[in-house]
Coordinates of C-alpha atoms in Angstrom, one line a residue:
X196 CA 36.5 -5.0 127.2
X197 CA 38.5 -7.0 124.6
X198 CA 37.4 -10.3 126.2
X199 CA 33.7 -9.2 126.0
X200 CA 34.2 -8.2 122.3
X201 CA 35.7 -11.6 121.6
X202 CA 32.8 -13.4 123.2
X203 CA 30.3 -11.3 121.3
X204 CA 32.1 -11.9 118.1
X205 CA 32.1 -15.7 118.6
X206 CA 28.4 -15.7 119.5
X207 CA 27.6 -13.6 116.4
X208 CA 29.6 -15.9 114.1
X209 CA 27.9 -19.0 115.6
X210 CA 24.4 -17.5 115.0
X211 CA 25.4 -16.5 111.5
X212 CA 26.6 -20.0 110.6
X213 CA 23.5 -21.6 112.0
X214 CA 21.2 -19.0 110.2
X215 CA 22.9 -19.6 106.8
X216 CA 22.4 -23.4 107.1
X217 CA 18.7 -22.9 107.5
X218 CA 18.2 -20.4 104.6
X219 CA 20.3 -22.0 102.0
X220 CA 18.3 -24.2 99.5
X221 CA 18.5 -28.0 99.7
X222 CA 20.5 -29.8 97.0
X223 CA 18.0 -31.0 94.4
X224 CA 17.5 -34.8 94.0
X225 CA 19.3 -36.4 91.1
X226 CA 16.0 -36.9 89.2
X227 CA 15.3 -33.2 89.4
X228 CA 18.5 -32.1 87.7
X229 CA 18.6 -31.9 83.9
X230 CA 22.4 -32.3 83.4
X231 CA 22.8 -36.0 82.8
X232 CA 21.7 -38.6 80.2
X233 CA 18.5 -40.6 80.8
X234 CA 18.8 -44.2 81.9
X235 CA 19.1 -47.0 79.4
X236 CA 21.2 -45.3 76.7
X237 CA 23.4 -47.5 74.6
X238 CA 27.2 -46.7 74.6
X239 CA 26.8 -44.9 71.2
X240 CA 23.9 -42.9 72.5
X241 CA 25.9 -41.9 75.6
X242 CA 28.7 -40.7 73.4
X243 CA 26.3 -38.7 71.3
X244 CA 24.8 -37.2 74.4
X245 CA 28.2 -36.2 75.8
X246 CA 29.1 -34.5 72.5
X247 CA 25.8 -32.6 72.5
X248 CA 26.3 -31.7 76.2
X249 CA 29.8 -30.2 75.4
X250 CA 28.4 -28.2 72.4
X251 CA 25.4 -27.0 74.6
X252 CA 27.8 -25.5 77.1
X253 CA 30.8 -24.5 74.9
X254 CA 29.8 -23.7 71.3
X255 CA 29.3 -20.1 70.3
X256 CA 27.2 -19.9 67.2
X257 CA 28.0 -17.5 64.4
X258 CA 26.5 -16.7 61.0
X259 CA 28.9 -19.3 59.6
X260 CA 27.9 -22.0 62.0
X261 CA 24.1 -21.5 61.6
X262 CA 23.1 -18.5 63.8
X263 CA 20.0 -17.0 62.3
X264 CA 19.5 -13.4 61.4
X265 CA 17.5 -12.7 64.6
X266 CA 18.2 -14.6 67.8
X267 CA 18.1 -14.6 71.6
X268 CA 21.7 -15.5 72.3
X269 CA 24.7 -17.0 70.6
X270 CA 24.9 -20.2 72.7
X271 CA 22.5 -22.6 74.3
X272 CA 24.1 -22.1 77.7
X273 CA 23.6 -18.4 77.6
X274 CA 19.9 -18.8 78.3
X275 CA 19.8 -22.3 79.7
X276 CA 22.5 -22.1 82.4
X277 CA 22.7 -25.3 84.4
X278 CA 21.7 -27.5 81.4
X279 CA 18.3 -26.1 80.8
X280 CA 16.9 -24.5 84.0
X281 CA 17.9 -20.9 83.5
X282 CA 18.8 -18.5 86.4
X283 CA 17.3 -15.5 88.1
X284 CA 19.4 -13.4 85.7
X285 CA 17.8 -14.8 82.6
X286 CA 14.4 -14.1 81.3
X287 CA 12.3 -14.6 78.2
X288 CA 9.5 -12.8 76.6
X289 CA 6.7 -14.5 74.7
X290 CA 4.0 -12.6 72.8
X291 CA 0.8 -13.0 71.0
X292 CA -0.8 -16.0 72.7
X293 CA -4.0 -15.0 74.5
X294 CA -6.1 -18.1 74.6
X295 CA -6.5 -21.5 73.0
X296 CA -7.5 -20.0 69.6
X297 CA -3.8 -19.6 68.7
X298 CA -1.2 -17.0 68.3
X299 CA -2.3 -14.4 65.7
X300 CA 1.2 -12.8 65.6
X301 CA 3.4 -15.7 64.4
X302 CA 3.8 -14.0 61.0
X303 CA 5.6 -11.2 62.9
X304 CA 8.0 -13.5 64.7
X305 CA 7.7 -15.2 68.1
X306 CA 6.2 -16.6 70.0
X307 CA 9.5 -16.0 71.8
X308 CA 10.9 -12.5 71.3
X309 CA 14.3 -12.6 69.6
X310 CA 15.8 -9.3 70.7
X311 CA 19.2 -9.5 69.0
X312 CA 20.2 -9.5 65.3
X313 CA 23.1 -9.9 63.0
X314 CA 24.5 -6.7 61.5
X315 CA 22.1 -5.5 58.7
X316 CA 19.0 -7.1 60.3
X317 CA 16.5 -5.7 62.8
X318 CA 15.8 -7.5 66.0
X319 CA 12.2 -8.4 66.8
X320 CA 10.0 -6.1 68.8
X321 CA 6.7 -6.9 70.4
X322 CA 4.0 -6.0 67.8
X323 CA 1.5 -3.3 68.6
X324 CA -1.6 -4.8 70.1
X325 CA 0.1 -8.1 71.1
X326 CA -0.1 -9.4 74.6
X327 CA 3.2 -10.5 76.1
X328 CA 4.5 -12.2 79.2
X329 CA 8.0 -12.1 80.6
X330 CA 9.2 -15.2 82.4
X331 CA 12.1 -15.5 84.9
X332 CA 12.9 -19.0 86.1
X333 CA 13.9 -19.2 89.7
X334 CA 17.2 -21.2 89.9
X335 CA 16.7 -25.0 90.1
X336 CA 12.9 -24.9 90.3
X337 CA 10.1 -25.8 88.0
X338 CA 8.0 -22.7 88.1
X339 CA 8.4 -19.3 86.5
X340 CA 7.6 -15.8 87.7
X341 CA 5.3 -14.5 85.0
X342 CA 4.8 -10.8 84.4
X343 CA 2.0 -10.2 81.8
X344 CA 1.1 -7.2 79.9
X345 CA -0.2 -5.8 76.6
X346 CA 1.8 -3.7 74.2
X347 CA -0.1 -0.6 73.2

C-alpha cells in the first residue's frame, strides 16, 4: 500500500509541476516593462532618472513635503506598483466624463476620485448625478477592467 501511495504522490506532483508551467504568465518583453530609462539618455539624464526612480518607490509624502489636502495615496508606488502598471489589488475611480463634450464636474474635484484627506479636510466623494468608472489594471498588461455606473 505504501508503494502505491508513493507512486501516486510522484505522479500527482509531476502533473502539478507541468500544469503550473502552462498556466503561469510569460515574462514580459523588455520593451513592455516600464521600469527602466529610455534609450539615448545622457549620463546626467540617467542620474536624474535614477533619483526619480528611487523617490517614486521610496518617498512617502507628507503635508511638509507637498502632499495636498486630498489625495489618493502618500507615495507614487502605492498605486503604481511595478513602476507604473498597478496590480489587481489597486483600482482607481474616475467620474464626470460622459462623452467628448467634457467633464462637467471638474469644479467638484476629479476626474480621478481622491478618497483620502489630511486631518481637517474632507476627502472627495462622487458628486450626485455624476457618472463614474472604476478601473482595475491586470498585473503587467495594458488593458483595464472597467466597471461603469452612475451615482444617484
